[in-house]
mmCIF file of C-alpha atoms in Angstrom:
data_model
loop_
_atom_site.group_PDB
_atom_site.id
_atom_site.type_symbol
_atom_site.label_atom_id
_atom_site.label_comp_id
_atom_site.label_asym_id
_atom_site.label_seq_id
_atom_site.Cartn_x
_atom_site.Cartn_y
_atom_site.Cartn_z
ATOM 1 C CA MET A 1 0.718 16.605 22.648
ATOM 2 C CA SER A 2 1.011 18.577 25.898
ATOM 3 C CA ASN A 3 0.477 22.312 26.091
ATOM 4 C CA ASN A 4 4.117 22.881 27.108
ATOM 5 C CA THR A 5 5.306 20.979 24.035
ATOM 6 C CA LEU A 6 3.036 23.069 21.827
ATOM 7 C CA ARG A 7 4.366 26.243 23.434
ATOM 8 C CA ILE A 8 7.965 25.216 22.798
ATOM 9 C CA ILE A 9 7.350 24.220 19.163
ATOM 10 C CA SER A 10 5.365 27.388 18.454
ATOM 11 C CA GLY A 11 8.014 29.511 20.164
ATOM 12 C CA VAL A 12 10.801 27.978 18.080
ATOM 13 C CA VAL A 13 8.823 28.525 14.863
ATOM 14 C CA LEU A 14 8.188 32.179 15.764
ATOM 15 C CA VAL A 15 11.866 32.745 16.556
ATOM 16 C CA LEU A 16 12.879 31.181 13.217
ATOM 17 C CA ILE A 17 10.415 33.385 11.311
ATOM 18 C CA VAL A 18 11.701 36.546 12.994
ATOM 19 C CA ALA A 19 15.324 35.478 12.496
ATOM 20 C CA ALA A 20 14.709 34.787 8.806
ATOM 21 C CA CYS A 21 13.176 38.243 8.307
ATOM 22 C CA MET A 22 16.115 39.874 10.072
ATOM 23 C CA ILE A 23 18.559 38.001 7.836
ATOM 24 C CA ILE A 24 16.672 39.005 4.688
ATOM 25 C CA GLY A 25 16.814 42.668 5.611
ATOM 26 C CA PRO A 26 15.020 45.734 6.987
ATOM 27 C CA LYS A 27 12.041 45.598 4.622
ATOM 28 C CA ALA A 28 11.238 42.015 5.576
ATOM 29 C CA SER A 29 11.593 42.942 9.255
ATOM 30 C CA LEU A 30 9.243 45.888 8.798
ATOM 31 C CA VAL A 31 6.738 43.522 7.189
ATOM 32 C CA ILE A 32 6.798 41.149 10.177
ATOM 33 C CA ILE A 33 6.405 44.110 12.547
ATOM 34 C CA ALA A 34 3.488 45.387 10.454
ATOM 35 C CA LEU A 35 1.829 41.970 10.652
ATOM 36 C CA ILE A 36 2.010 42.115 14.452
ATOM 37 C CA GLY A 37 -0.215 45.182 14.301
ATOM 38 C CA PHE A 38 -2.666 43.741 11.777
ATOM 39 C CA PHE A 39 -3.165 40.547 13.801
ATOM 40 C CA THR A 40 -3.433 42.455 17.083
ATOM 41 C CA ILE A 41 -6.116 44.768 15.686
ATOM 42 C CA ASP A 42 -7.965 41.760 14.299
ATOM 43 C CA GLU A 43 -7.985 40.097 17.730
ATOM 44 C CA LEU A 44 -9.021 43.253 19.546
ATOM 45 C CA ILE A 45 -11.964 44.001 17.273
ATOM 46 C CA THR A 46 -13.247 40.467 16.716
ATOM 47 C CA ASN A 47 -12.655 38.968 20.175
ATOM 48 C CA PHE A 48 -12.653 41.947 22.565
ATOM 49 C CA TYR A 49 -15.086 44.289 20.810
ATOM 50 C CA GLN A 50 -16.982 41.416 19.122
ATOM 51 C CA GLN A 51 -17.227 43.182 15.792
ATOM 52 C CA LYS A 52 -17.335 41.269 12.502
ATOM 53 C CA ARG A 53 -14.452 41.423 10.028
ATOM 54 C CA THR A 54 -16.915 42.760 7.472
ATOM 55 C CA SER A 55 -17.904 45.708 9.677
ATOM 56 C CA LYS A 56 -16.998 49.292 8.822
ATOM 57 C CA ARG A 57 -15.182 49.726 12.146
ATOM 58 C CA TYR A 58 -12.936 46.760 11.410
ATOM 59 C CA ALA A 59 -12.110 48.075 7.938
ATOM 60 C CA LEU A 60 -11.481 51.598 9.229
ATOM 61 C CA ALA A 61 -9.139 50.387 11.975
ATOM 62 C CA GLN A 62 -7.102 48.174 9.642
ATOM 63 C CA VAL A 63 -6.889 50.768 6.857
ATOM 64 C CA LEU A 64 -5.885 53.531 9.286
ATOM 65 C CA TYR A 65 -3.191 51.315 10.744
ATOM 66 C CA GLY A 66 -1.909 50.051 7.382
ATOM 67 C CA LEU A 67 -1.696 53.493 5.768
ATOM 68 C CA GLY A 68 -0.041 55.004 8.834
ATOM 69 C CA PHE A 69 2.554 52.248 9.117
ATOM 70 C CA TYR A 70 3.399 52.413 5.407
ATOM 71 C CA PHE A 71 3.592 56.206 5.261
ATOM 72 C CA PHE A 72 5.888 56.705 8.245
ATOM 73 C CA ASN A 73 8.167 53.748 7.474
ATOM 74 C CA PHE A 74 8.433 53.962 3.679
ATOM 75 C CA VAL A 75 7.425 57.494 2.605
ATOM 76 C CA GLN A 76 7.858 60.079 5.374
ATOM 77 C CA ILE A 77 10.863 58.700 7.248
ATOM 78 C CA SER A 78 12.034 61.479 9.547
ATOM 79 C CA GLN A 79 13.280 61.965 13.065
ATOM 80 C CA SER A 80 10.592 64.549 13.771
ATOM 81 C CA SER A 81 7.812 62.136 12.767
ATOM 82 C CA PHE A 82 9.145 59.356 14.934
ATOM 83 C CA SER A 83 9.695 61.803 17.801
ATOM 84 C CA PHE A 84 5.996 62.641 17.668
ATOM 85 C CA TRP A 85 4.915 58.994 17.721
ATOM 86 C CA ILE A 86 7.342 58.104 20.485
ATOM 87 C CA SER A 87 5.966 60.958 22.603
ATOM 88 C CA ALA A 88 2.435 59.790 21.792
ATOM 89 C CA GLY A 89 3.455 56.294 22.892
ATOM 90 C CA VAL A 90 4.660 57.559 26.263
ATOM 91 C CA VAL A 91 1.377 59.438 26.758
ATOM 92 C CA LEU A 92 -0.582 56.315 25.779
ATOM 93 C CA ASN A 93 1.371 54.314 28.369
ATOM 94 C CA ILE A 94 0.458 56.858 31.052
ATOM 95 C CA LEU A 95 -3.211 56.501 30.114
ATOM 96 C CA MET A 96 -2.930 52.711 30.317
ATOM 97 C CA LEU A 97 -1.309 53.016 33.738
ATOM 98 C CA ALA A 98 -4.265 55.116 34.842
ATOM 99 C CA TYR A 99 -6.599 52.441 33.489
ATOM 100 C CA LEU A 100 -4.685 49.683 35.283
ATOM 101 C CA PHE A 101 -4.554 51.312 38.701
ATOM 102 C CA LEU A 102 -7.630 53.566 38.793
ATOM 103 C CA VAL A 103 -10.426 51.838 36.866
ATOM 104 C CA TYR A 104 -12.498 49.082 38.433
ATOM 105 C CA LYS A 105 -11.991 45.885 36.414
ATOM 106 C CA LYS A 106 -15.737 45.342 35.952
ATOM 107 C CA SER A 107 -16.571 48.951 35.123
ATOM 108 C CA GLU A 108 -19.541 48.892 32.748
ATOM 109 C CA THR A 109 -18.905 52.527 31.862
ATOM 110 C CA MET A 110 -15.353 51.779 30.712
ATOM 111 C CA LEU A 111 -16.561 48.727 28.813
ATOM 112 C CA SER A 112 -19.076 50.880 26.944
ATOM 113 C CA VAL A 113 -16.397 53.455 26.127
ATOM 114 C CA PHE A 114 -14.111 50.711 24.796
ATOM 115 C CA LYS A 115 -16.816 49.329 22.528
ATOM 116 C CA MET A 116 -17.912 52.731 21.230
ATOM 117 C CA THR A 117 -14.346 53.614 20.250
ATOM 118 C CA SER A 118 -13.428 50.267 18.650
ATOM 119 C CA TRP A 119 -12.739 52.079 15.376
ATOM 120 C CA GLY A 120 -9.764 53.726 17.125
ATOM 121 C CA ALA A 121 -7.992 50.394 17.673
ATOM 122 C CA GLY A 122 -6.003 51.053 14.511
ATOM 123 C CA LEU A 123 -4.503 54.238 15.943
ATOM 124 C CA ILE A 124 -3.968 52.769 19.408
ATOM 125 C CA ILE A 125 -1.935 49.887 17.972
ATOM 126 C CA LEU A 126 -0.226 52.040 15.338
ATOM 127 C CA ILE A 127 1.460 54.184 17.998
ATOM 128 C CA PRO A 128 3.516 51.479 19.780
ATOM 129 C CA VAL A 129 4.133 49.535 16.550
ATOM 130 C CA LEU A 130 5.674 52.649 14.961
ATOM 131 C CA CYS A 131 7.857 52.976 18.066
ATOM 132 C CA LEU A 132 8.986 49.385 17.551
ATOM 133 C CA SER A 133 9.628 49.925 13.833
ATOM 134 C CA TYR A 134 11.771 52.969 14.704
ATOM 135 C CA THR A 135 14.463 50.483 15.678
ATOM 136 C CA ILE A 136 14.767 49.308 12.056
ATOM 137 C CA HIS A 137 15.915 52.743 10.869
ATOM 138 C CA PHE A 138 19.227 52.606 12.747
ATOM 139 C CA PRO A 139 22.430 51.420 11.029
ATOM 140 C CA HIS A 140 22.923 48.619 13.598
ATOM 141 C CA TRP A 141 19.198 47.844 13.752
ATOM 142 C CA ARG A 142 19.550 44.068 14.056
ATOM 143 C CA MET A 143 21.347 44.248 17.385
ATOM 144 C CA LEU A 144 18.959 46.895 18.695
ATOM 145 C CA LEU A 145 15.949 44.781 17.709
ATOM 146 C CA VAL A 146 17.456 41.720 19.361
ATOM 147 C CA GLY A 147 18.113 43.895 22.412
ATOM 148 C CA ILE A 148 14.477 44.816 22.962
ATOM 149 C CA MET A 149 13.356 41.237 22.365
ATOM 150 C CA ILE A 150 15.817 39.898 24.934
ATOM 151 C CA LEU A 151 14.922 42.618 27.426
ATOM 152 C CA ASN A 152 11.183 42.099 27.042
ATOM 153 C CA PHE A 153 10.648 38.385 26.507
ATOM 154 C CA SER A 154 13.228 37.220 29.025
ATOM 155 C CA VAL A 155 11.221 38.935 31.783
ATOM 156 C CA ASP A 156 8.312 36.577 31.211
ATOM 157 C CA THR A 157 10.577 33.531 30.810
ATOM 158 C CA PHE A 158 12.621 34.090 33.949
ATOM 159 C CA ALA A 159 9.535 35.159 35.906
ATOM 160 C CA TYR A 160 7.941 31.814 35.100
ATOM 161 C CA PHE A 161 10.871 29.788 36.444
ATOM 162 C CA ALA A 162 11.458 32.066 39.437
ATOM 163 C CA GLY A 163 7.768 31.905 40.271
ATOM 164 C CA LYS A 164 7.705 28.111 40.013
ATOM 165 C CA ARG A 165 10.720 27.805 42.298
ATOM 166 C CA PHE A 166 10.266 30.614 44.809
ATOM 167 C CA GLY A 167 6.760 32.027 44.277
ATOM 168 C CA LYS A 168 4.700 32.332 47.462
ATOM 169 C CA HIS A 169 3.137 35.789 47.450
ATOM 170 C CA LYS A 170 0.638 36.852 44.778
ATOM 171 C CA LEU A 171 1.589 39.958 42.804
ATOM 172 C CA TRP A 172 -1.986 41.084 42.014
ATOM 173 C CA GLU A 173 -4.363 38.157 42.239
ATOM 174 C CA ALA A 174 -7.444 40.060 41.094
ATOM 175 C CA VAL A 175 -5.776 40.954 37.787
ATOM 176 C CA SER A 176 -3.336 38.083 37.166
ATOM 177 C CA PRO A 177 -3.827 35.155 39.575
ATOM 178 C CA LYS A 178 -0.715 33.206 38.533
ATOM 179 C CA LYS A 179 1.866 35.971 38.923
ATOM 180 C CA THR A 180 3.889 36.159 42.121
ATOM 181 C CA ILE A 181 6.056 38.871 43.638
ATOM 182 C CA GLU A 182 9.047 36.504 43.711
ATOM 183 C CA GLY A 183 8.524 35.639 40.049
ATOM 184 C CA ALA A 184 8.251 39.283 39.054
ATOM 185 C CA ILE A 185 11.457 40.206 40.901
ATOM 186 C CA GLY A 186 13.340 37.225 39.460
ATOM 187 C CA GLY A 187 12.119 37.989 35.951
ATOM 188 C CA VAL A 188 13.084 41.663 36.070
ATOM 189 C CA LEU A 189 16.526 41.185 37.614
ATOM 190 C CA SER A 190 17.432 38.264 35.355
ATOM 191 C CA SER A 191 16.258 40.146 32.264
ATOM 192 C CA VAL A 192 18.344 43.202 33.155
ATOM 193 C CA LEU A 193 21.430 41.037 33.748
ATOM 194 C CA VAL A 194 21.102 39.139 30.456
ATOM 195 C CA THR A 195 20.365 42.315 28.492
ATOM 196 C CA CYS A 196 23.342 44.141 30.023
ATOM 197 C CA LEU A 197 25.644 41.276 29.037
ATOM 198 C CA PHE A 198 24.297 41.310 25.479
ATOM 199 C CA TRP A 199 24.392 45.099 25.236
ATOM 200 C CA ASN A 200 27.928 45.380 26.571
ATOM 201 C CA HIS A 201 29.222 42.753 24.144
ATOM 202 C CA PHE A 202 27.378 43.702 20.939
ATOM 203 C CA ILE A 203 26.236 47.339 21.146
ATOM 204 C CA ALA A 204 27.906 49.677 23.652
ATOM 205 C CA PRO A 205 29.509 49.703 27.106
ATOM 206 C CA VAL A 206 26.887 49.429 29.833
ATOM 207 C CA THR A 207 26.792 52.212 32.417
ATOM 208 C CA ILE A 208 24.818 52.430 35.634
ATOM 209 C CA PHE A 209 22.375 54.704 33.805
ATOM 210 C CA THR A 210 21.918 52.118 31.028
ATOM 211 C CA ALA A 211 21.285 49.353 33.563
ATOM 212 C CA LEU A 212 18.760 51.583 35.345
ATOM 213 C CA ILE A 213 16.912 52.231 32.082
ATOM 214 C CA PHE A 214 16.789 48.503 31.395
ATOM 215 C CA PHE A 215 15.437 47.941 34.895
ATOM 216 C CA VAL A 216 12.628 50.457 34.317
ATOM 217 C CA ILE A 217 11.771 48.924 30.936
ATOM 218 C CA ALA A 218 11.785 45.401 32.403
ATOM 219 C CA CYS A 219 9.381 46.552 35.127
ATOM 220 C CA CYS A 220 7.183 48.106 32.442
ATOM 221 C CA SER A 221 7.158 44.776 30.628
ATOM 222 C CA GLN A 222 5.425 43.296 33.654
ATOM 223 C CA ILE A 223 3.002 46.235 33.732
ATOM 224 C CA GLY A 224 2.149 45.774 30.047
ATOM 225 C CA ASP A 225 1.227 42.167 30.744
ATOM 226 C CA LEU A 226 -0.951 43.256 33.666
ATOM 227 C CA VAL A 227 -2.759 45.789 31.465
ATOM 228 C CA GLN A 228 -3.641 43.048 29.000
ATOM 229 C CA SER A 229 -4.716 40.708 31.810
ATOM 230 C CA LYS A 230 -7.056 43.389 33.128
ATOM 231 C CA LEU A 231 -8.447 44.029 29.654
ATOM 232 C CA LYS A 232 -9.220 40.322 29.251
ATOM 233 C CA ARG A 233 -11.083 40.344 32.541
ATOM 234 C CA GLN A 234 -12.859 43.546 31.516
ATOM 235 C CA PHE A 235 -14.133 41.796 28.390
ATOM 236 C CA ASP A 236 -14.430 38.388 30.098
ATOM 237 C CA ILE A 237 -12.212 36.430 27.690
ATOM 238 C CA LYS A 238 -9.353 33.989 28.322
ATOM 239 C CA ASP A 239 -7.051 34.551 25.325
ATOM 240 C CA SER A 240 -6.968 37.169 22.589
ATOM 241 C CA SER A 241 -7.315 34.293 20.072
ATOM 242 C CA SER A 242 -6.119 30.736 19.453
ATOM 243 C CA LEU A 243 -3.896 31.584 16.486
ATOM 244 C CA ILE A 244 -0.604 30.450 18.076
ATOM 245 C CA PRO A 245 -0.828 26.887 19.465
ATOM 246 C CA GLY A 246 -0.001 26.807 23.160
ATOM 247 C CA HIS A 247 0.322 30.583 23.394
ATOM 248 C CA GLY A 248 -3.062 32.020 22.518
ATOM 249 C CA GLY A 249 -3.119 34.991 20.199
ATOM 250 C CA VAL A 250 -0.616 37.482 18.838
ATOM 251 C CA TYR A 251 -1.697 40.100 21.366
ATOM 252 C CA ASP A 252 -1.111 37.569 24.156
ATOM 253 C CA ARG A 253 2.519 37.362 23.024
ATOM 254 C CA VAL A 254 3.232 41.024 22.284
ATOM 255 C CA ASP A 255 1.214 42.857 24.942
ATOM 256 C CA SER A 256 4.270 43.743 27.015
ATOM 257 C CA LEU A 257 6.391 44.378 23.899
ATOM 258 C CA LEU A 258 3.940 47.015 22.688
ATOM 259 C CA PHE A 259 3.959 48.632 26.124
ATOM 260 C CA VAL A 260 7.759 48.895 26.382
ATOM 261 C CA ALA A 261 8.359 49.863 22.725
ATOM 262 C CA PRO A 262 7.822 53.635 23.272
ATOM 263 C CA LEU A 263 10.202 53.644 26.269
ATOM 264 C CA TYR A 264 12.872 51.711 24.403
ATOM 265 C CA ALA A 265 12.479 53.978 21.357
ATOM 266 C CA PHE A 266 12.750 57.044 23.585
ATOM 267 C CA TYR A 267 16.025 55.709 25.012
ATOM 268 C CA LEU A 268 17.391 55.055 21.502
ATOM 269 C CA MET A 269 16.326 58.504 20.301
ATOM 270 C CA ALA A 270 18.086 60.164 23.243
ATOM 271 C CA ASN A 271 21.307 58.153 23.053
ATOM 272 C CA PHE A 272 21.926 56.966 19.491
ATOM 273 C CA GLN A 273 21.002 59.933 17.287
#
C-alpha cells in the first residue's frame, strides 16, 4: 500500500472519529481534544527529549496537563480563566516566533535548555489545548470548531496542491525543504476563501475585518508548521512518532493547530462574548 493511500485512509478515519465525538456532544469532544494533548506530550518527551515513560519528568508533565485540562474545562469554567490562558497562548506564540527566527537551528545551548525543561512540556501543551477547548464552551460550538479545522487544515492541503502545480521558489529550505513560496501563498489564500464561505453561510456575515483575521491565522498556520519543522531539525528526528500511518505522529498533524488556537480563541473572545 502506497504512502498516499495510507495518508488518505488515516485521514478519513481521523475525520470520522472527530465527527463522531462532535455528534455525541461537548464532553466527548473535550475528551478527543484532551487526548491530542496527552499524545503530543508523550511524543515530545519520548522522541524529542528521549525520556522514558516511566521517568518522573514524563509523569509530572502528563499529570500537570491532565489536572489542568480537567480543572479548567469541568470545574472552574469561567471567562476570566480562559482569558488568562488565551493571553498566555499569545505570549507563547511570540516566544516561538523568536525561537523560529532568532535561534540557530543547531544551537547546542537551546537543545540543552529544551532537555532540562522537559518536565514543562505539560504546561507548554496545556496552554494552546485549553485555547482550543475554549471553543467547546460556546452555544454554537460545533460550527466554531469546524471553522478552525477548515481554516487550519485547508492551508496545508491547498499548499500541497499549489506547490505541486506552481512551486518553484523555496519558502525556507533550511527549515522545511519541501515548502515553496507559491504553495504557501496558494494555501493561505485558498484557506481564507473556503473559511469565509463556510463562516458566512453557517456562523455570521463575513466582513473585511473577519477576512483579514482569517488571513493572519492562515499565515500563522504556516508558521506553526515551520516551528515544528525547526524543532525536528533541532532534535534531529524525522517525525514526532509513527502512530498515524502515513502521517507520522499526533504532533505532526496538530502542530499548526496548536499554534493558531490562541489567536482563534482570542478572536472568539473579542467577538462572540
